[in-house]
Amino acid sequence: MNFRETTIKYIKDILRSKTISEVIYAELQEAHLRKLEAETAAEYAHAAMQYNEERIKRLEARLAEHKEYT
């Protein structure tokens, strides 16, 4: 296939109506992508919560230590 034939085939493929299977497959791919993005966000939120819990413990210990010396 030369460039012209490939280009014509590509344009025809873009302009034709998609089959139900193609539409469902595209939506399924999008759903998988959104799930991965949501899992990434959940992992990030969990890590942020753990970080702040440790930070609170550290700061409370420092505050208690500071109160002992004053």
mmCIF file of N, CA, C and O in Angstrom:
data_model
loop_
_atom_site.group_PDB
_atom_site.id
_atom_site.type_symbol
_atom_site.label_atom_id
_atom_site.label_comp_id
_atom_site.label_asym_id
_atom_site.label_seq_id
_atom_site.Cartn_x
_atom_site.Cartn_y
_atom_site.Cartn_z
ATOM 1 N N MET A 1 0.832 -1.173 0.000
ATOM 2 C CA MET A 1 0.000 0.000 0.000
ATOM 3 C C MET A 1 0.882 1.244 0.000
ATOM 4 O O MET A 1 1.796 1.358 0.794
ATOM 5 N N ASN A 2 0.563 2.155 -0.873
ATOM 6 C CA ASN A 2 1.356 3.380 -0.898
ATOM 7 C C ASN A 2 0.718 4.442 0.005
ATOM 8 O O ASN A 2 -0.315 4.228 0.628
ATOM 9 N N PHE A 3 1.358 5.585 0.077
ATOM 10 C CA PHE A 3 0.899 6.650 0.967
ATOM 11 C C PHE A 3 -0.524 7.088 0.640
ATOM 12 O O PHE A 3 -1.353 7.282 1.533
ATOM 13 N N ARG A 4 -0.815 7.240 -0.637
ATOM 14 C CA ARG A 4 -2.151 7.710 -1.068
ATOM 15 C C ARG A 4 -3.230 6.713 -0.648
ATOM 16 O O ARG A 4 -4.257 7.102 -0.072
ATOM 17 N N GLU A 5 -3.006 5.439 -0.887
ATOM 18 C CA GLU A 5 -3.991 4.423 -0.512
ATOM 19 C C GLU A 5 -4.169 4.346 0.998
ATOM 20 O O GLU A 5 -5.287 4.215 1.495
ATOM 21 N N THR A 6 -3.087 4.443 1.696
ATOM 22 C CA THR A 6 -3.146 4.413 3.159
ATOM 23 C C THR A 6 -3.922 5.616 3.695
ATOM 24 O O THR A 6 -4.749 5.486 4.604
ATOM 25 N N THR A 7 -3.666 6.777 3.122
ATOM 26 C CA THR A 7 -4.360 7.995 3.545
ATOM 27 C C THR A 7 -5.853 7.899 3.256
ATOM 28 O O THR A 7 -6.681 8.246 4.110
ATOM 29 N N ILE A 8 -6.212 7.420 2.093
ATOM 30 C CA ILE A 8 -7.620 7.277 1.729
ATOM 31 C C ILE A 8 -8.312 6.290 2.663
ATOM 32 O O ILE A 8 -9.412 6.541 3.157
ATOM 33 N N LYS A 9 -7.655 5.174 2.945
ATOM 34 C CA LYS A 9 -8.224 4.177 3.861
ATOM 35 C C LYS A 9 -8.414 4.783 5.243
ATOM 36 O O LYS A 9 -9.440 4.571 5.900
ATOM 37 N N TYR A 10 -7.435 5.532 5.716
ATOM 38 C CA TYR A 10 -7.506 6.164 7.029
ATOM 39 C C TYR A 10 -8.691 7.135 7.107
ATOM 40 O O TYR A 10 -9.458 7.123 8.064
ATOM 41 N N ILE A 11 -8.855 7.959 6.095
ATOM 42 C CA ILE A 11 -9.942 8.945 6.077
ATOM 43 C C ILE A 11 -11.296 8.238 6.009
ATOM 44 O O ILE A 11 -12.237 8.607 6.713
ATOM 45 N N LYS A 12 -11.403 7.219 5.191
ATOM 46 C CA LYS A 12 -12.654 6.463 5.105
ATOM 47 C C LYS A 12 -12.991 5.822 6.451
ATOM 48 O O LYS A 12 -14.155 5.792 6.855
ATOM 49 N N ASP A 13 -11.972 5.305 7.114
ATOM 50 C CA ASP A 13 -12.193 4.661 8.408
ATOM 51 C C ASP A 13 -12.674 5.669 9.447
ATOM 52 O O ASP A 13 -13.516 5.351 10.283
ATOM 53 N N ILE A 14 -12.152 6.879 9.398
ATOM 54 C CA ILE A 14 -12.571 7.925 10.337
ATOM 55 C C ILE A 14 -14.027 8.331 10.083
ATOM 56 O O ILE A 14 -14.796 8.549 11.019
ATOM 57 N N LEU A 15 -14.401 8.426 8.825
ATOM 58 C CA LEU A 15 -15.716 8.946 8.473
ATOM 59 C C LEU A 15 -16.837 7.915 8.568
ATOM 60 O O LEU A 15 -18.008 8.285 8.661
ATOM 61 N N ARG A 16 -16.522 6.638 8.552
ATOM 62 C CA ARG A 16 -17.578 5.634 8.588
ATOM 63 C C ARG A 16 -18.178 5.526 9.982
ATOM 64 O O ARG A 16 -17.549 5.878 10.977
ATOM 65 N N SER A 17 -19.403 5.050 10.045
ATOM 66 C CA SER A 17 -20.052 4.845 11.334
ATOM 67 C C SER A 17 -19.376 3.687 12.059
ATOM 68 O O SER A 17 -19.008 2.690 11.449
ATOM 69 N N LYS A 18 -19.227 3.830 13.350
ATOM 70 C CA LYS A 18 -18.606 2.785 14.149
ATOM 71 C C LYS A 18 -19.640 1.702 14.469
ATOM 72 O O LYS A 18 -20.827 1.982 14.633
ATOM 73 N N THR A 19 -19.166 0.476 14.584
ATOM 74 C CA THR A 19 -20.063 -0.621 14.963
ATOM 75 C C THR A 19 -20.318 -0.546 16.462
ATOM 76 O O THR A 19 -19.575 0.118 17.205
ATOM 77 N N ILE A 20 -21.330 -1.247 16.905
ATOM 78 C CA ILE A 20 -21.637 -1.269 18.338
ATOM 79 C C ILE A 20 -20.458 -1.831 19.118
ATOM 80 O O ILE A 20 -20.094 -1.313 20.180
ATOM 81 N N SER A 21 -19.827 -2.860 18.592
ATOM 82 C CA SER A 21 -18.668 -3.450 19.273
ATOM 83 C C SER A 21 -17.531 -2.451 19.415
ATOM 84 O O SER A 21 -16.881 -2.391 20.458
ATOM 85 N N GLU A 22 -17.293 -1.656 18.403
ATOM 86 C CA GLU A 22 -16.235 -0.652 18.466
ATOM 87 C C GLU A 22 -16.553 0.422 19.501
ATOM 88 O O GLU A 22 -15.669 0.865 20.245
ATOM 89 N N VAL A 23 -17.810 0.827 19.565
ATOM 90 C CA VAL A 23 -18.227 1.837 20.545
ATOM 91 C C VAL A 23 -18.085 1.284 21.957
ATOM 92 O O VAL A 23 -17.557 1.954 22.852
ATOM 93 N N ILE A 24 -18.532 0.042 22.160
ATOM 94 C CA ILE A 24 -18.434 -0.581 23.483
ATOM 95 C C ILE A 24 -16.974 -0.738 23.881
ATOM 96 O O ILE A 24 -16.591 -0.451 25.021
ATOM 97 N N TYR A 25 -16.130 -1.176 22.957
ATOM 98 C CA TYR A 25 -14.706 -1.354 23.251
ATOM 99 C C TYR A 25 -14.060 -0.027 23.636
ATOM 100 O O TYR A 25 -13.292 0.043 24.604
ATOM 101 N N ALA A 26 -14.387 1.029 22.913
ATOM 102 C CA ALA A 26 -13.815 2.349 23.222
ATOM 103 C C ALA A 26 -14.254 2.812 24.612
ATOM 104 O O ALA A 26 -13.454 3.352 25.383
ATOM 105 N N GLU A 27 -15.520 2.580 24.947
ATOM 106 C CA GLU A 27 -16.019 2.981 26.261
ATOM 107 C C GLU A 27 -15.377 2.138 27.364
ATOM 108 O O GLU A 27 -15.070 2.642 28.449
ATOM 109 N N LEU A 28 -15.159 0.861 27.077
ATOM 110 C CA LEU A 28 -14.495 -0.022 28.037
ATOM 111 C C LEU A 28 -13.068 0.444 28.299
ATOM 112 O O LEU A 28 -12.616 0.484 29.448
ATOM 113 N N GLN A 29 -12.357 0.816 27.252
ATOM 114 C CA GLN A 29 -10.998 1.333 27.396
ATOM 115 C C GLN A 29 -10.990 2.592 28.260
ATOM 116 O O GLN A 29 -10.130 2.766 29.123
ATOM 117 N N GLU A 30 -11.954 3.471 28.026
ATOM 118 C CA GLU A 30 -12.049 4.705 28.815
ATOM 119 C C GLU A 30 -12.334 4.385 30.277
ATOM 120 O O GLU A 30 -11.776 5.004 31.180
ATOM 121 N N ALA A 31 -13.209 3.409 30.527
ATOM 122 C CA ALA A 31 -13.539 3.020 31.904
ATOM 123 C C ALA A 31 -12.297 2.481 32.625
ATOM 124 O O ALA A 31 -12.071 2.800 33.803
ATOM 125 N N HIS A 32 -11.497 1.676 31.930
ATOM 126 C CA HIS A 32 -10.258 1.169 32.530
ATOM 127 C C HIS A 32 -9.311 2.313 32.867
ATOM 128 O O HIS A 32 -8.699 2.334 33.944
ATOM 129 N N LEU A 33 -9.191 3.271 31.973
ATOM 130 C CA LEU A 33 -8.321 4.419 32.205
ATOM 131 C C LEU A 33 -8.792 5.229 33.413
ATOM 132 O O LEU A 33 -7.992 5.598 34.277
ATOM 133 N N ARG A 34 -10.095 5.497 33.484
ATOM 134 C CA ARG A 34 -10.631 6.270 34.616
ATOM 135 C C ARG A 34 -10.437 5.531 35.938
ATOM 136 O O ARG A 34 -10.161 6.137 36.975
ATOM 137 N N LYS A 35 -10.567 4.192 35.912
ATOM 138 C CA LYS A 35 -10.349 3.393 37.118
ATOM 139 C C LYS A 35 -8.908 3.512 37.575
ATOM 140 O O LYS A 35 -8.636 3.690 38.768
ATOM 141 N N LEU A 36 -7.969 3.422 36.640
ATOM 142 C CA LEU A 36 -6.555 3.572 36.993
ATOM 143 C C LEU A 36 -6.270 4.958 37.570
ATOM 144 O O LEU A 36 -5.512 5.091 38.543
ATOM 145 N N GLU A 37 -6.865 5.974 36.988
ATOM 146 C CA GLU A 37 -6.677 7.329 37.507
ATOM 147 C C GLU A 37 -7.239 7.456 38.922
ATOM 148 O O GLU A 37 -6.619 8.085 39.788
ATOM 149 N N ALA A 38 -8.407 6.849 39.161
ATOM 150 C CA ALA A 38 -9.020 6.895 40.492
ATOM 151 C C ALA A 38 -8.163 6.137 41.512
ATOM 152 O O ALA A 38 -7.995 6.587 42.654
ATOM 153 N N GLU A 39 -7.605 5.001 41.107
ATOM 154 C CA GLU A 39 -6.727 4.248 42.003
ATOM 155 C C GLU A 39 -5.478 5.046 42.339
ATOM 156 O O GLU A 39 -5.037 5.056 43.496
ATOM 157 N N THR A 40 -4.935 5.734 41.372
ATOM 158 C CA THR A 40 -3.763 6.579 41.613
ATOM 159 C C THR A 40 -4.105 7.687 42.604
ATOM 160 O O THR A 40 -3.337 7.962 43.542
ATOM 161 N N ALA A 41 -5.255 8.315 42.419
ATOM 162 C CA ALA A 41 -5.679 9.383 43.333
ATOM 163 C C ALA A 41 -5.893 8.834 44.740
ATOM 164 O O ALA A 41 -5.520 9.481 45.733
ATOM 165 N N ALA A 42 -6.473 7.641 44.847
ATOM 166 C CA ALA A 42 -6.704 7.035 46.159
ATOM 167 C C ALA A 42 -5.377 6.712 46.848
ATOM 168 O O ALA A 42 -5.222 6.939 48.059
ATOM 169 N N GLU A 43 -4.413 6.194 46.090
ATOM 170 C CA GLU A 43 -3.088 5.903 46.656
ATOM 171 C C GLU A 43 -2.419 7.179 47.147
ATOM 172 O O GLU A 43 -1.813 7.206 48.216
ATOM 173 N N TYR A 44 -2.528 8.243 46.360
ATOM 174 C CA TYR A 44 -1.931 9.516 46.747
ATOM 175 C C TYR A 44 -2.596 10.047 48.024
ATOM 176 O O TYR A 44 -1.917 10.490 48.952
ATOM 177 N N ALA A 45 -3.924 9.979 48.083
ATOM 178 C CA ALA A 45 -4.651 10.467 49.267
ATOM 179 C C ALA A 45 -4.276 9.651 50.500
ATOM 180 O O ALA A 45 -4.089 10.207 51.588
ATOM 181 N N HIS A 46 -4.150 8.348 50.333
ATOM 182 C CA HIS A 46 -3.772 7.493 51.460
ATOM 183 C C HIS A 46 -2.368 7.855 51.955
ATOM 184 O O HIS A 46 -2.140 7.954 53.170
ATOM 185 N N ALA A 47 -1.449 8.067 51.047
ATOM 186 C CA ALA A 47 -0.085 8.446 51.430
ATOM 187 C C ALA A 47 -0.080 9.805 52.139
ATOM 188 O O ALA A 47 0.647 9.995 53.121
ATOM 189 N N ALA A 48 -0.899 10.733 51.670
ATOM 190 C CA ALA A 48 -0.979 12.049 52.309
ATOM 191 C C ALA A 48 -1.536 11.923 53.724
ATOM 192 O O ALA A 48 -1.070 12.607 54.649
ATOM 193 N N MET A 49 -2.522 11.053 53.900
ATOM 194 C CA MET A 49 -3.083 10.840 55.237
ATOM 195 C C MET A 49 -2.034 10.251 56.175
ATOM 196 O O MET A 49 -1.890 10.698 57.322
ATOM 197 N N GLN A 50 -1.297 9.251 55.707
ATOM 198 C CA GLN A 50 -0.259 8.647 56.541
ATOM 199 C C GLN A 50 0.813 9.669 56.910
ATOM 200 O O GLN A 50 1.254 9.731 58.065
ATOM 201 N N TYR A 51 1.222 10.465 55.939
ATOM 202 C CA TYR A 51 2.227 11.499 56.190
ATOM 203 C C TYR A 51 1.753 12.449 57.277
ATOM 204 O O TYR A 51 2.494 12.755 58.225
ATOM 205 N N ASN A 52 0.521 12.915 57.171
ATOM 206 C CA ASN A 52 0.017 13.881 58.145
ATOM 207 C C ASN A 52 -0.222 13.251 59.514
ATOM 208 O O ASN A 52 -0.047 13.914 60.539
ATOM 209 N N GLU A 53 -0.587 11.976 59.561
ATOM 210 C CA GLU A 53 -0.727 11.302 60.859
ATOM 211 C C GLU A 53 0.620 11.242 61.568
ATOM 212 O O GLU A 53 0.712 11.521 62.770
ATOM 213 N N GLU A 54 1.682 10.877 60.833
ATOM 214 C CA GLU A 54 3.023 10.837 61.414
ATOM 215 C C GLU A 54 3.484 12.237 61.815
ATOM 216 O O GLU A 54 4.123 12.415 62.850
ATOM 217 N N ARG A 55 3.154 13.209 61.017
ATOM 218 C CA ARG A 55 3.524 14.600 61.310
ATOM 219 C C ARG A 55 2.850 15.076 62.598
ATOM 220 O O ARG A 55 3.485 15.720 63.446
ATOM 221 N N ILE A 56 1.563 14.733 62.750
ATOM 222 C CA ILE A 56 0.835 15.119 63.958
ATOM 223 C C ILE A 56 1.479 14.481 65.186
ATOM 224 O O ILE A 56 1.684 15.149 66.216
ATOM 225 N N LYS A 57 1.808 13.193 65.097
ATOM 226 C CA LYS A 57 2.456 12.512 66.226
ATOM 227 C C LYS A 57 3.774 13.196 66.578
ATOM 228 O O LYS A 57 4.073 13.427 67.755
ATOM 229 N N ARG A 58 4.562 13.495 65.567
ATOM 230 C CA ARG A 58 5.854 14.141 65.798
ATOM 231 C C ARG A 58 5.682 15.509 66.439
ATOM 232 O O ARG A 58 6.368 15.846 67.414
ATOM 233 N N LEU A 59 4.750 16.294 65.944
ATOM 234 C CA LEU A 59 4.543 17.642 66.483
ATOM 235 C C LEU A 59 3.971 17.600 67.894
ATOM 236 O O LEU A 59 4.348 18.423 68.748
ATOM 237 N N GLU A 60 3.076 16.654 68.143
ATOM 238 C CA GLU A 60 2.537 16.532 69.509
ATOM 239 C C GLU A 60 3.625 16.130 70.496
ATOM 240 O O GLU A 60 3.666 16.631 71.625
ATOM 241 N N ALA A 61 4.530 15.242 70.070
ATOM 242 C CA ALA A 61 5.648 14.847 70.936
ATOM 243 C C ALA A 61 6.566 16.036 71.192
ATOM 244 O O ALA A 61 7.008 16.246 72.331
ATOM 245 N N ARG A 62 6.846 16.810 70.152
ATOM 246 C CA ARG A 62 7.687 17.999 70.326
ATOM 247 C C ARG A 62 7.028 19.005 71.273
ATOM 248 O O ARG A 62 7.693 19.624 72.093
ATOM 249 N N LEU A 63 5.719 19.184 71.145
ATOM 250 C CA LEU A 63 5.003 20.118 71.995
ATOM 251 C C LEU A 63 5.055 19.652 73.462
ATOM 252 O O LEU A 63 5.305 20.463 74.361
ATOM 253 N N ALA A 64 4.853 18.371 73.673
ATOM 254 C CA ALA A 64 4.920 17.832 75.034
ATOM 255 C C ALA A 64 6.343 17.999 75.593
ATOM 256 O O ALA A 64 6.519 18.360 76.760
ATOM 257 N N GLU A 65 7.348 17.758 74.774
ATOM 258 C CA GLU A 65 8.739 17.936 75.190
ATOM 259 C C GLU A 65 9.027 19.396 75.543
ATOM 260 O O GLU A 65 9.676 19.690 76.541
ATOM 261 N N HIS A 66 8.508 20.291 74.733
ATOM 262 C CA HIS A 66 8.712 21.722 74.969
ATOM 263 C C HIS A 66 8.027 22.155 76.257
ATOM 264 O O HIS A 66 8.585 22.968 77.012
ATOM 265 N N LYS A 67 6.869 21.622 76.561
ATOM 266 C CA LYS A 67 6.136 21.988 77.781
ATOM 267 C C LYS A 67 6.875 21.511 79.023
ATOM 268 O O LYS A 67 6.775 22.134 80.080
ATOM 269 N N GLU A 68 7.619 20.405 78.918
ATOM 270 C CA GLU A 68 8.370 19.899 80.065
ATOM 271 C C GLU A 68 9.481 20.861 80.473
ATOM 272 O O GLU A 68 9.800 20.978 81.634
ATOM 273 N N TYR A 69 10.056 21.563 79.494
ATOM 274 C CA TYR A 69 11.172 22.459 79.776
ATOM 275 C C TYR A 69 10.734 23.852 80.146
ATOM 276 O O TYR A 69 11.560 24.658 80.564
ATOM 277 N N THR A 70 9.467 24.148 80.006
ATOM 278 C CA THR A 70 9.029 25.518 80.337
ATOM 279 C C THR A 70 8.342 25.591 81.665
ATOM 280 O O THR A 70 8.027 24.711 82.323
#
